[in-house]
Amino acid sequence: MKNKLLVTTALVGGLLTGSSFAQTTVTGDLALTYNALNKKIAGGLSTRGVGRETQLNIQNKGKLNNGLDYAAGFSLEFDGTASSSGAVNTVPDQSVSNENVYIDFISGNTTFTIGVDHVQRGYAGAAPQIVNITDQMAGSGSSTTFVIGAGTSESAGVGIMQKIPQAGMTASAFYAPRAKDTGTGDMNALGATGSNSSYEIGINGVDTFGLKGLTVVAFYNHMAKSQSTFAGDIVGKQYGVGYNFGQFAIGVDKLIDENNNLAAAVATNPMGEASEGIKRSTTRIAISAAVSPTFTVALVQAKTENSGRTTATSNGDETVKAIQAGYNLGPVAVTASHNRFNNLAGRTGIVSNDDGSLSILRLTTKF
């Protein structure tokens, strides 16, 4: 600890001289929800509750002494959840600080970035949802998730983002030394992990190719399997296209998640290799209408085909249909959604069918 302080003192005194061109801002978000979940599984399930999420954002930007621009920042997120099955780093002291941590070096339309959860990604897709149905249903036991494949863009790593104004899009590439690892202490040993390095490439386009209203999304990530008996390399693919007609908008997204279970999902073949891994293929379609400048409604459907599970009853199709509404009150926004689902997580059969509904009323504000 003593040596670390001495080095830090030398760095501060000799290298970090500050900049008269720097600008620091503090912003925040607050969301409160009322949730109602009903399931028609054996014995039934009916539960109600309040959800919450608060986030504080610290951001700094300015000029380097070599003339380049820079930006840096971090976010502190408190989502009211101590743990969540299948999520990454949900222990409170880890999940609070694993979002939007970055240092950017910027030259014109090119940004070189180092950090966690900051590089662009295809999370929102191109389908015009008021609330992200994939994100919303994941907390209810859905097999679908927006963290597809290696989850590269949610990991700690380095990347580059390139704006292409002529094409109306931004392209990006990101490398994570350890997939789904959001970083350890700056002086700590890394320790053991079952994850390899991964990479993601992608594009986000708005008014793409000069066509006003056209949205295009395409992302691909990959991580090589770390054991020979695993089903295969982990791959995530997302494609989407949408078009805004002014008052109306329509779009479709495709999310493909391969071998995300990091294990053999089906009995091995005579060569000792796994024959098939879990695969999820989700098609998400949405249409929205601006009823007024402050009120919008949307219809959304997400259908997921599950395969490669050891239990045949888990390889069925999951379908979620939703009606959504959003009302803008200026500093506060109100959104409501009612989702009906069938065969949640692909579970089919007389006993194991998981059908039901999820309703959420949400208040959000920024400051």
C-alpha positions as YAML, in Angstrom:
chain: A
units: angstrom
residues:
- id: 1
  name: MET
  ca: [0.00, 0.00, 0.00]
- id: 2
  name: LYS
  ca: [2.87, 2.35, 0.85]
- id: 3
  name: ASN
  ca: [4.56, 1.82, -2.50]
- id: 4
  name: LYS
  ca: [1.31, 2.34, -4.31]
- id: 5
  name: LEU
  ca: [0.80, 5.69, -2.57]
- id: 6
  name: LEU
  ca: [4.31, 6.81, -3.41]
- id: 7
  name: VAL
  ca: [3.86, 6.01, -7.10]
- id: 8
  name: THR
  ca: [0.46, 7.71, -7.15]
- id: 9
  name: THR
  ca: [1.92, 10.82, -5.54]
- id: 10
  name: ALA
  ca: [4.65, 10.94, -8.19]
- id: 11
  name: LEU
  ca: [2.13, 10.56, -10.97]
- id: 12
  name: VAL
  ca: [-0.08, 13.30, -9.64]
- id: 13
  name: GLY
  ca: [2.81, 15.65, -9.13]
- id: 14
  name: GLY
  ca: [4.66, 14.92, -12.36]
- id: 15
  name: LEU
  ca: [2.11, 13.86, -14.93]
- id: 16
  name: LEU
  ca: [-1.48, 14.84, -14.13]
- id: 17
  name: THR
  ca: [-1.31, 18.59, -14.55]
- id: 18
  name: GLY
  ca: [-5.02, 19.11, -15.26]
- id: 19
  name: SER
  ca: [-6.57, 21.16, -18.04]
- id: 20
  name: SER
  ca: [-8.16, 24.56, -18.12]
- id: 21
  name: PHE
  ca: [-10.43, 23.24, -20.88]
- id: 22
  name: ALA
  ca: [-11.99, 20.46, -18.76]
- id: 23
  name: GLN
  ca: [-15.70, 20.39, -17.99]
- id: 24
  name: THR
  ca: [-17.32, 18.14, -15.39]
- id: 25
  name: THR
  ca: [-21.04, 17.35, -15.22]
- id: 26
  name: VAL
  ca: [-23.18, 15.33, -12.81]
- id: 27
  name: THR
  ca: [-26.47, 13.84, -13.97]
- id: 28
  name: GLY
  ca: [-28.81, 11.16, -12.72]
- id: 29
  name: ASP
  ca: [-31.78, 8.93, -13.42]
- id: 30
  name: LEU
  ca: [-34.56, 7.64, -11.19]
- id: 31
  name: ALA
  ca: [-37.14, 4.94, -11.97]
- id: 32
  name: LEU
  ca: [-39.94, 3.57, -9.80]
- id: 33
  name: THR
  ca: [-42.22, 0.75, -10.93]
- id: 34
  name: TYR
  ca: [-45.24, -1.21, -9.84]
- id: 35
  name: ASN
  ca: [-45.04, -4.83, -11.01]
- id: 36
  name: ALA
  ca: [-47.71, -7.54, -11.19]
- id: 37
  name: LEU
  ca: [-46.74, -11.07, -12.25]
- id: 38
  name: ASN
  ca: [-49.13, -14.01, -12.69]
- id: 39
  name: LYS
  ca: [-48.10, -17.54, -13.77]
- id: 40
  name: LYS
  ca: [-50.25, -20.57, -14.52]
- id: 41
  name: ILE
  ca: [-47.64, -23.13, -13.48]
- id: 42
  name: ALA
  ca: [-48.50, -25.99, -11.13]
- id: 43
  name: GLY
  ca: [-49.96, -24.42, -7.99]
- id: 44
  name: GLY
  ca: [-50.09, -21.01, -9.67]
- id: 45
  name: LEU
  ca: [-48.17, -17.87, -8.80]
- id: 46
  name: SER
  ca: [-49.42, -14.34, -8.19]
- id: 47
  name: THR
  ca: [-47.12, -11.66, -6.86]
- id: 48
  name: ARG
  ca: [-46.97, -7.86, -6.65]
- id: 49
  name: GLY
  ca: [-44.21, -5.45, -5.75]
- id: 50
  name: VAL
  ca: [-42.37, -2.17, -6.25]
- id: 51
  name: GLY
  ca: [-39.18, -1.92, -8.29]
- id: 52
  name: ARG
  ca: [-36.60, 0.83, -8.22]
- id: 53
  name: GLU
  ca: [-33.44, 1.92, -9.98]
- id: 54
  name: THR
  ca: [-31.34, 5.00, -9.40]
- id: 55
  name: GLN
  ca: [-28.20, 6.02, -11.25]
- id: 56
  name: LEU
  ca: [-25.63, 8.76, -10.78]
- id: 57
  name: ASN
  ca: [-23.38, 9.75, -13.71]
- id: 58
  name: ILE
  ca: [-20.09, 11.62, -13.34]
- id: 59
  name: GLN
  ca: [-18.63, 12.85, -16.63]
- id: 60
  name: ASN
  ca: [-15.64, 14.94, -17.60]
- id: 61
  name: LYS
  ca: [-14.51, 16.15, -21.01]
- id: 62
  name: GLY
  ca: [-11.97, 18.54, -22.45]
- id: 63
  name: LYS
  ca: [-8.73, 18.83, -24.41]
- id: 64
  name: LEU
  ca: [-5.46, 16.97, -24.03]
- id: 65
  name: ASN
  ca: [-2.21, 18.91, -24.23]
- id: 66
  name: ASN
  ca: [-1.57, 17.35, -27.66]
- id: 67
  name: GLY
  ca: [-4.79, 18.85, -29.05]
- id: 68
  name: LEU
  ca: [-6.95, 15.71, -29.00]
- id: 69
  name: ASP
  ca: [-10.30, 15.67, -27.23]
- id: 70
  name: TYR
  ca: [-10.96, 13.35, -24.32]
- id: 71
  name: ALA
  ca: [-13.92, 12.23, -22.24]
- id: 72
  name: ALA
  ca: [-14.06, 10.20, -19.05]
- id: 73
  name: GLY
  ca: [-16.69, 9.11, -16.59]
- id: 74
  name: PHE
  ca: [-18.39, 6.47, -14.49]
- id: 75
  name: SER
  ca: [-21.87, 5.65, -13.26]
- id: 76
  name: LEU
  ca: [-23.14, 4.36, -9.92]
- id: 77
  name: GLU
  ca: [-26.26, 2.25, -10.32]
- id: 78
  name: PHE
  ca: [-28.51, 1.06, -7.49]
- id: 79
  name: ASP
  ca: [-31.20, -1.23, -8.85]
- id: 80
  name: GLY
  ca: [-32.64, -2.67, -5.66]
- id: 81
  name: THR
  ca: [-31.56, -6.22, -6.55]
- id: 82
  name: ALA
  ca: [-29.11, -8.18, -4.38]
- id: 83
  name: SER
  ca: [-28.93, -11.08, -6.83]
- id: 84
  name: SER
  ca: [-30.53, -12.29, -10.05]
- id: 85
  name: SER
  ca: [-30.27, -15.72, -11.65]
- id: 86
  name: GLY
  ca: [-28.15, -15.69, -14.78]
- id: 87
  name: ALA
  ca: [-26.98, -12.09, -14.41]
- id: 88
  name: VAL
  ca: [-23.36, -11.02, -14.12]
- id: 89
  name: ASN
  ca: [-21.87, -9.29, -11.06]
- id: 90
  name: THR
  ca: [-25.14, -8.84, -9.19]
- id: 91
  name: VAL
  ca: [-23.54, -8.73, -5.74]
- id: 92
  name: PRO
  ca: [-24.27, -5.13, -4.66]
- id: 93
  name: ASP
  ca: [-20.67, -3.91, -4.26]
- id: 94
  name: GLN
  ca: [-19.88, -5.20, -7.77]
- id: 95
  name: SER
  ca: [-23.01, -4.23, -9.69]
- id: 96
  name: VAL
  ca: [-23.03, -0.65, -8.36]
- id: 97
  name: SER
  ca: [-19.91, 0.30, -10.32]
- id: 98
  name: ASN
  ca: [-19.84, -1.89, -13.45]
- id: 99
  name: GLU
  ca: [-21.71, 0.47, -15.76]
- id: 100
  name: ASN
  ca: [-20.43, 3.17, -18.12]
- id: 101
  name: VAL
  ca: [-16.86, 3.37, -16.80]
- id: 102
  name: TYR
  ca: [-14.58, 4.83, -19.47]
- id: 103
  name: ILE
  ca: [-11.79, 7.03, -20.77]
- id: 104
  name: ASP
  ca: [-12.16, 8.13, -24.40]
- id: 105
  name: PHE
  ca: [-9.56, 9.66, -26.73]
- id: 106
  name: ILE
  ca: [-11.27, 11.48, -29.59]
- id: 107
  name: SER
  ca: [-10.01, 12.67, -32.94]
- id: 108
  name: GLY
  ca: [-12.76, 14.03, -35.16]
- id: 109
  name: ASN
  ca: [-15.16, 11.17, -35.91]
- id: 110
  name: THR
  ca: [-12.91, 8.52, -34.34]
- id: 111
  name: THR
  ca: [-13.10, 7.55, -30.66]
- id: 112
  name: PHE
  ca: [-10.71, 5.14, -28.97]
- id: 113
  name: THR
  ca: [-12.27, 3.90, -25.72]
- id: 114
  name: ILE
  ca: [-11.10, 1.95, -22.67]
- id: 115
  name: GLY
  ca: [-13.61, 0.83, -20.06]
- id: 116
  name: VAL
  ca: [-16.78, -1.11, -19.26]
- id: 117
  name: ASP
  ca: [-20.27, -0.87, -20.77]
- id: 118
  name: HIS
  ca: [-19.53, 2.25, -22.79]
- id: 119
  name: VAL
  ca: [-18.93, 1.19, -26.38]
- id: 120
  name: GLN
  ca: [-22.05, 1.32, -28.57]
- id: 121
  name: ARG
  ca: [-24.19, -1.82, -28.70]
- id: 122
  name: GLY
  ca: [-27.38, -3.11, -30.30]
- id: 123
  name: TYR
  ca: [-29.30, -3.28, -27.02]
- id: 124
  name: ALA
  ca: [-32.26, -1.15, -28.11]
- id: 125
  name: GLY
  ca: [-32.55, -2.75, -31.55]
- id: 126
  name: ALA
  ca: [-34.56, -1.27, -34.41]
- id: 127
  name: ALA
  ca: [-38.09, -2.31, -33.39]
- id: 128
  name: PRO
  ca: [-39.89, 0.81, -32.03]
- id: 129
  name: GLN
  ca: [-40.64, -0.32, -28.47]
- id: 130
  name: ILE
  ca: [-41.60, 2.07, -25.70]
- id: 131
  name: VAL
  ca: [-40.17, -0.38, -23.15]
- id: 132
  name: ASN
  ca: [-37.57, -3.01, -24.09]
- id: 133
  name: ILE
  ca: [-39.66, -6.19, -23.91]
- id: 134
  name: THR
  ca: [-36.58, -8.45, -23.88]
- id: 135
  name: ASP
  ca: [-35.09, -6.67, -20.87]
- id: 136
  name: GLN
  ca: [-38.44, -6.56, -19.09]
- id: 137
  name: MET
  ca: [-39.24, -10.26, -19.51]
- id: 138
  name: ALA
  ca: [-35.76, -11.49, -18.53]
- id: 139
  name: GLY
  ca: [-36.52, -10.73, -14.88]
- id: 140
  name: SER
  ca: [-39.61, -12.93, -15.02]
- id: 141
  name: GLY
  ca: [-37.83, -16.11, -16.10]
- id: 142
  name: SER
  ca: [-37.79, -15.62, -19.87]
- id: 143
  name: SER
  ca: [-35.17, -17.49, -21.89]
- id: 144
  name: THR
  ca: [-34.49, -14.35, -23.91]
- id: 145
  name: THR
  ca: [-31.94, -11.77, -22.83]
- id: 146
  name: PHE
  ca: [-30.29, -8.72, -24.41]
- id: 147
  name: VAL
  ca: [-26.87, -9.97, -23.21]
- id: 148
  name: ILE
  ca: [-26.50, -12.42, -26.09]
- id: 149
  name: GLY
  ca: [-23.47, -14.55, -26.88]
- id: 150
  name: ALA
  ca: [-20.24, -13.55, -25.17]
- id: 151
  name: GLY
  ca: [-21.66, -10.34, -23.68]
- id: 152
  name: THR
  ca: [-18.57, -8.55, -24.95]
- id: 153
  name: SER
  ca: [-19.83, -4.96, -24.79]
- id: 154
  name: GLU
  ca: [-20.77, -5.40, -21.11]
- id: 155
  name: SER
  ca: [-17.21, -6.53, -20.30]
- id: 156
  name: ALA
  ca: [-14.04, -4.58, -19.52]
- id: 157
  name: GLY
  ca: [-11.90, -3.95, -22.58]
- id: 158
  name: VAL
  ca: [-10.76, -1.64, -25.36]
- id: 159
  name: GLY
  ca: [-12.47, -0.53, -28.53]
- id: 160
  name: ILE
  ca: [-12.90, 1.98, -31.28]
- id: 161
  name: MET
  ca: [-16.00, 3.80, -32.57]
- id: 162
  name: GLN
  ca: [-16.02, 5.42, -36.01]
- id: 163
  name: LYS
  ca: [-18.76, 7.80, -37.12]
- id: 164
  name: ILE
  ca: [-19.50, 7.62, -40.85]
- id: 165
  name: PRO
  ca: [-21.64, 10.72, -41.49]
- id: 166
  name: GLN
  ca: [-22.01, 10.03, -45.20]
- id: 167
  name: ALA
  ca: [-23.73, 6.70, -44.44]
- id: 168
  name: GLY
  ca: [-25.59, 7.90, -41.34]
- id: 169
  name: MET
  ca: [-24.04, 5.23, -39.12]
- id: 170
  name: THR
  ca: [-21.43, 4.51, -36.47]
- id: 171
  name: ALA
  ca: [-19.26, 1.40, -36.70]
- id: 172
  name: SER
  ca: [-17.46, -0.11, -33.72]
- id: 173
  name: ALA
  ca: [-15.09, -2.88, -32.68]
- id: 174
  name: PHE
  ca: [-14.44, -3.97, -29.08]
- id: 175
  name: TYR
  ca: [-12.07, -6.49, -27.47]
- id: 176
  name: ALA
  ca: [-12.53, -7.93, -23.96]
- id: 177
  name: PRO
  ca: [-9.57, -9.85, -22.46]
- id: 178
  name: ARG
  ca: [-12.06, -11.86, -20.37]
- id: 179
  name: ALA
  ca: [-15.67, -12.02, -21.53]
- id: 180
  name: LYS
  ca: [-18.32, -11.04, -18.96]
- id: 181
  name: ASP
  ca: [-15.64, -9.71, -16.60]
- id: 182
  name: THR
  ca: [-16.31, -6.11, -15.62]
- id: 183
  name: GLY
  ca: [-12.90, -5.58, -14.07]
- id: 184
  name: THR
  ca: [-11.08, -6.24, -10.81]
- id: 185
  name: GLY
  ca: [-9.12, -3.95, -8.51]
- id: 186
  name: ASP
  ca: [-6.40, -2.04, -10.32]
- id: 187
  name: MET
  ca: [-3.68, -3.75, -8.24]
- id: 188
  name: ASN
  ca: [-5.37, -7.13, -7.70]
- id: 189
  name: ALA
  ca: [-4.38, -10.47, -9.23]
- id: 190
  name: LEU
  ca: [-6.82, -11.66, -11.88]
- id: 191
  name: GLY
  ca: [-7.43, -15.14, -10.48]
- id: 192
  name: ALA
  ca: [-9.00, -18.07, -12.33]
- id: 193
  name: THR
  ca: [-11.92, -17.81, -14.71]
- id: 194
  name: GLY
  ca: [-13.74, -19.99, -17.22]
- id: 195
  name: SER
  ca: [-13.96, -17.23, -19.81]
- id: 196
  name: ASN
  ca: [-11.74, -16.58, -22.80]
- id: 197
  name: SER
  ca: [-11.22, -13.30, -24.57]
- id: 198
  name: SER
  ca: [-13.98, -12.15, -26.90]
- id: 199
  name: TYR
  ca: [-14.64, -9.52, -29.52]
- id: 200
  name: GLU
  ca: [-17.65, -7.68, -30.93]
- id: 201
  name: ILE
  ca: [-18.14, -5.70, -34.12]
- id: 202
  name: GLY
  ca: [-21.25, -3.77, -35.06]
- id: 203
  name: ILE
  ca: [-23.03, -0.82, -36.64]
- id: 204
  name: ASN
  ca: [-25.85, 1.47, -35.57]
- id: 205
  name: GLY
  ca: [-27.48, 3.52, -38.31]
- id: 206
  name: VAL
  ca: [-29.98, 6.38, -38.02]
- id: 207
  name: ASP
  ca: [-31.33, 7.94, -41.23]
- id: 208
  name: THR
  ca: [-29.08, 5.34, -42.81]
- id: 209
  name: PHE
  ca: [-27.73, 5.82, -46.35]
- id: 210
  name: GLY
  ca: [-29.48, 9.19, -46.54]
- id: 211
  name: LEU
  ca: [-32.95, 7.69, -46.14]
- id: 212
  name: LYS
  ca: [-34.66, 9.69, -43.39]
- id: 213
  name: GLY
  ca: [-36.40, 7.45, -40.85]
- id: 214
  name: LEU
  ca: [-34.40, 4.28, -41.66]
- id: 215
  name: THR
  ca: [-32.75, 2.56, -38.67]
- id: 216
  name: VAL
  ca: [-30.29, -0.29, -39.14]
- id: 217
  name: VAL
  ca: [-28.62, -2.39, -36.42]
- id: 218
  name: ALA
  ca: [-26.11, -5.23, -36.89]
- id: 219
  name: PHE
  ca: [-23.81, -6.75, -34.22]
- id: 220
  name: TYR
  ca: [-21.73, -9.91, -33.90]
- id: 221
  name: ASN
  ca: [-19.68, -11.19, -30.96]
- id: 222
  name: HIS
  ca: [-17.59, -14.35, -30.46]
- id: 223
  name: MET
  ca: [-15.72, -16.18, -27.72]
- id: 224
  name: ALA
  ca: [-13.82, -19.45, -28.29]
- id: 225
  name: LYS
  ca: [-14.85, -22.29, -25.98]
- id: 226
  name: SER
  ca: [-12.40, -22.78, -23.12]
- id: 227
  name: GLN
  ca: [-12.81, -26.59, -22.76]
- id: 228
  name: SER
  ca: [-12.92, -29.25, -25.47]
- id: 229
  name: THR
  ca: [-16.06, -30.85, -24.00]
- id: 230
  name: PHE
  ca: [-18.05, -27.62, -24.24]
- id: 231
  name: ALA
  ca: [-20.73, -27.55, -26.92]
- id: 232
  name: GLY
  ca: [-18.96, -24.98, -29.06]
- id: 233
  name: ASP
  ca: [-17.81, -21.38, -29.33]
- id: 234
  name: ILE
  ca: [-20.14, -18.79, -27.85]
- id: 235
  name: VAL
  ca: [-21.67, -16.56, -30.51]
- id: 236
  name: GLY
  ca: [-24.13, -13.69, -30.38]
- id: 237
  name: LYS
  ca: [-25.77, -12.12, -33.43]
- id: 238
  name: GLN
  ca: [-28.24, -9.26, -33.68]
- id: 239
  name: TYR
  ca: [-29.77, -7.72, -36.78]
- id: 240
  name: GLY
  ca: [-32.54, -5.16, -37.01]
- id: 241
  name: VAL
  ca: [-34.22, -2.77, -39.40]
- id: 242
  name: GLY
  ca: [-36.87, -0.17, -38.70]
- id: 243
  name: TYR
  ca: [-38.57, 2.71, -40.44]
- id: 244
  name: ASN
  ca: [-40.22, 5.81, -39.00]
- id: 245
  name: PHE
  ca: [-43.03, 7.23, -41.16]
- id: 246
  name: GLY
  ca: [-43.53, 10.22, -38.87]
- id: 247
  name: GLN
  ca: [-46.59, 9.39, -36.81]
- id: 248
  name: PHE
  ca: [-46.07, 5.64, -37.24]
- id: 249
  name: ALA
  ca: [-43.00, 3.41, -36.92]
- id: 250
  name: ILE
  ca: [-42.37, -0.27, -37.57]
- id: 251
  name: GLY
  ca: [-39.38, -2.56, -37.15]
- id: 252
  name: VAL
  ca: [-38.06, -6.07, -36.65]
- id: 253
  name: ASP
  ca: [-35.06, -7.47, -34.73]
- id: 254
  name: LYS
  ca: [-33.38, -10.87, -34.78]
- id: 255
  name: LEU
  ca: [-31.30, -12.02, -31.79]
- id: 256
  name: ILE
  ca: [-29.37, -15.30, -31.97]
- id: 257
  name: ASP
  ca: [-27.67, -16.69, -28.86]
- id: 258
  name: GLU
  ca: [-25.47, -19.80, -29.32]
- id: 259
  name: ASN
  ca: [-23.80, -21.92, -26.60]
- id: 260
  name: ASN
  ca: [-24.21, -19.28, -23.92]
- id: 261
  name: ASN
  ca: [-24.46, -22.00, -21.27]
- id: 262
  name: LEU
  ca: [-20.66, -22.60, -21.32]
- id: 263
  name: ALA
  ca: [-21.17, -26.37, -21.11]
- id: 264
  name: ALA
  ca: [-22.27, -29.43, -23.02]
- id: 265
  name: ALA
  ca: [-26.06, -29.26, -23.29]
- id: 266
  name: VAL
  ca: [-26.57, -32.66, -24.93]
- id: 267
  name: ALA
  ca: [-24.82, -35.99, -24.27]
- id: 268
  name: THR
  ca: [-21.38, -36.23, -25.87]
- id: 269
  name: ASN
  ca: [-20.82, -38.18, -29.09]
- id: 270
  name: PRO
  ca: [-18.42, -41.17, -29.42]
- id: 271
  name: MET
  ca: [-15.53, -38.78, -29.99]
- id: 272
  name: GLY
  ca: [-16.09, -37.26, -26.56]
- id: 273
  name: GLU
  ca: [-17.32, -33.95, -27.99]
- id: 274
  name: ALA
  ca: [-20.61, -32.27, -27.19]
- id: 275
  name: SER
  ca: [-23.05, -32.73, -30.07]
- id: 276
  name: GLU
  ca: [-25.20, -29.66, -29.54]
- id: 277
  name: GLY
  ca: [-25.37, -26.63, -27.31]
- id: 278
  name: ILE
  ca: [-28.21, -24.39, -26.24]
- id: 279
  name: LYS
  ca: [-29.40, -22.04, -28.96]
- id: 280
  name: ARG
  ca: [-32.00, -19.30, -28.70]
- id: 281
  name: SER
  ca: [-33.32, -17.48, -31.74]
- id: 282
  name: THR
  ca: [-35.60, -14.52, -31.02]
- id: 283
  name: THR
  ca: [-37.65, -12.56, -33.54]
- id: 284
  name: ARG
  ca: [-38.96, -9.27, -32.16]
- id: 285
  name: ILE
  ca: [-41.53, -7.21, -34.10]
- id: 286
  name: ALA
  ca: [-43.05, -3.88, -33.08]
- id: 287
  name: ILE
  ca: [-45.26, -1.13, -34.42]
- id: 288
  name: SER
  ca: [-45.87, 2.20, -32.69]
- id: 289
  name: ALA
  ca: [-48.09, 5.23, -33.20]
- id: 290
  name: ALA
  ca: [-47.70, 8.77, -31.87]
- id: 291
  name: VAL
  ca: [-51.28, 9.58, -30.85]
- id: 292
  name: SER
  ca: [-50.18, 13.08, -29.84]
- id: 293
  name: PRO
  ca: [-46.85, 14.87, -29.29]
- id: 294
  name: THR
  ca: [-46.80, 13.52, -25.71]
- id: 295
  name: PHE
  ca: [-48.63, 10.17, -25.97]
- id: 296
  name: THR
  ca: [-47.41, 7.07, -27.82]
- id: 297
  name: VAL
  ca: [-48.68, 3.49, -27.99]
- id: 298
  name: ALA
  ca: [-47.00, 0.33, -29.31]
- id: 299
  name: LEU
  ca: [-47.69, -3.34, -30.02]
- id: 300
  name: VAL
  ca: [-44.74, -5.72, -29.59]
- id: 301
  name: GLN
  ca: [-44.22, -9.45, -30.07]
- id: 302
  name: ALA
  ca: [-41.12, -11.50, -29.27]
- id: 303
  name: LYS
  ca: [-40.95, -15.18, -30.24]
- id: 304
  name: THR
  ca: [-37.99, -17.33, -29.14]
- id: 305
  name: GLU
  ca: [-37.14, -20.75, -30.50]
- id: 306
  name: ASN
  ca: [-35.19, -22.85, -27.98]
- id: 307
  name: SER
  ca: [-33.08, -25.88, -28.91]
- id: 308
  name: GLY
  ca: [-30.22, -28.00, -27.59]
- id: 309
  name: ARG
  ca: [-31.49, -28.48, -24.05]
- id: 310
  name: THR
  ca: [-31.20, -31.84, -22.29]
- id: 311
  name: THR
  ca: [-34.93, -31.81, -21.48]
- id: 312
  name: ALA
  ca: [-37.14, -32.00, -24.56]
- id: 313
  name: THR
  ca: [-39.91, -30.02, -22.81]
- id: 314
  name: SER
  ca: [-37.51, -27.03, -22.65]
- id: 315
  name: ASN
  ca: [-37.08, -26.87, -26.43]
- id: 316
  name: GLY
  ca: [-40.46, -25.30, -27.19]
- id: 317
  name: ASP
  ca: [-41.18, -21.83, -28.55]
- id: 318
  name: GLU
  ca: [-41.66, -18.96, -26.13]
- id: 319
  name: THR
  ca: [-44.01, -16.16, -27.21]
- id: 320
  name: VAL
  ca: [-44.53, -12.79, -25.55]
- id: 321
  name: LYS
  ca: [-47.09, -10.26, -26.78]
- id: 322
  name: ALA
  ca: [-47.33, -6.79, -25.29]
- id: 323
  name: ILE
  ca: [-49.27, -3.57, -25.48]
- id: 324
  name: GLN
  ca: [-47.33, -0.52, -24.34]
- id: 325
  name: ALA
  ca: [-48.09, 3.14, -23.74]
- id: 326
  name: GLY
  ca: [-45.92, 6.13, -22.88]
- id: 327
  name: TYR
  ca: [-46.88, 9.62, -21.71]
- id: 328
  name: ASN
  ca: [-44.43, 12.51, -21.46]
- id: 329
  name: LEU
  ca: [-45.08, 14.93, -18.61]
- id: 330
  name: GLY
  ca: [-41.93, 16.96, -19.27]
- id: 331
  name: PRO
  ca: [-39.54, 16.19, -16.40]
- id: 332
  name: VAL
  ca: [-41.37, 12.92, -15.65]
- id: 333
  name: ALA
  ca: [-42.33, 10.14, -18.06]
- id: 334
  name: VAL
  ca: [-45.00, 7.50, -17.43]
- id: 335
  name: THR
  ca: [-44.90, 4.15, -19.23]
- id: 336
  name: ALA
  ca: [-47.24, 1.19, -18.90]
- id: 337
  name: SER
  ca: [-46.99, -2.27, -20.40]
- id: 338
  name: HIS
  ca: [-49.03, -5.46, -20.24]
- id: 339
  name: ASN
  ca: [-47.29, -8.62, -21.44]
- id: 340
  name: ARG
  ca: [-48.94, -11.98, -22.10]
- id: 341
  name: PHE
  ca: [-46.54, -14.92, -22.36]
- id: 342
  name: ASN
  ca: [-46.77, -18.57, -23.38]
- id: 343
  name: ASN
  ca: [-44.23, -21.34, -22.67]
- id: 344
  name: LEU
  ca: [-41.88, -19.05, -20.77]
- id: 345
  name: ALA
  ca: [-38.27, -20.28, -21.25]
- id: 346
  name: GLY
  ca: [-39.57, -22.79, -23.81]
- id: 347
  name: ARG
  ca: [-41.19, -25.06, -21.24]
- id: 348
  name: THR
  ca: [-44.01, -27.04, -22.85]
- id: 349
  name: GLY
  ca: [-46.19, -29.94, -21.74]
- id: 350
  name: ILE
  ca: [-49.31, -30.51, -19.66]
- id: 351
  name: VAL
  ca: [-47.57, -29.96, -16.32]
- id: 352
  name: SER
  ca: [-44.65, -27.70, -17.15]
- id: 353
  name: ASN
  ca: [-46.34, -25.05, -19.30]
- id: 354
  name: ASP
  ca: [-45.41, -21.62, -17.99]
- id: 355
  name: ASP
  ca: [-48.06, -19.20, -19.25]
- id: 356
  name: GLY
  ca: [-49.16, -15.96, -17.64]
- id: 357
  name: SER
  ca: [-48.91, -12.19, -17.66]
- id: 358
  name: LEU
  ca: [-46.67, -9.36, -16.50]
- id: 359
  name: SER
  ca: [-47.89, -5.79, -16.03]
- id: 360
  name: ILE
  ca: [-45.58, -2.89, -15.18]
- id: 361
  name: LEU
  ca: [-46.30, 0.79, -14.50]
- id: 362
  name: ARG
  ca: [-43.14, 2.87, -14.54]
- id: 363
  name: LEU
  ca: [-42.26, 6.46, -13.57]
- id: 364
  name: THR
  ca: [-38.91, 7.85, -14.70]
- id: 365
  name: THR
  ca: [-37.16, 11.19, -14.34]
- id: 366
  name: LYS
  ca: [-33.73, 12.66, -15.04]
- id: 367
  name: PHE
  ca: [-31.81, 15.34, -13.14]
...
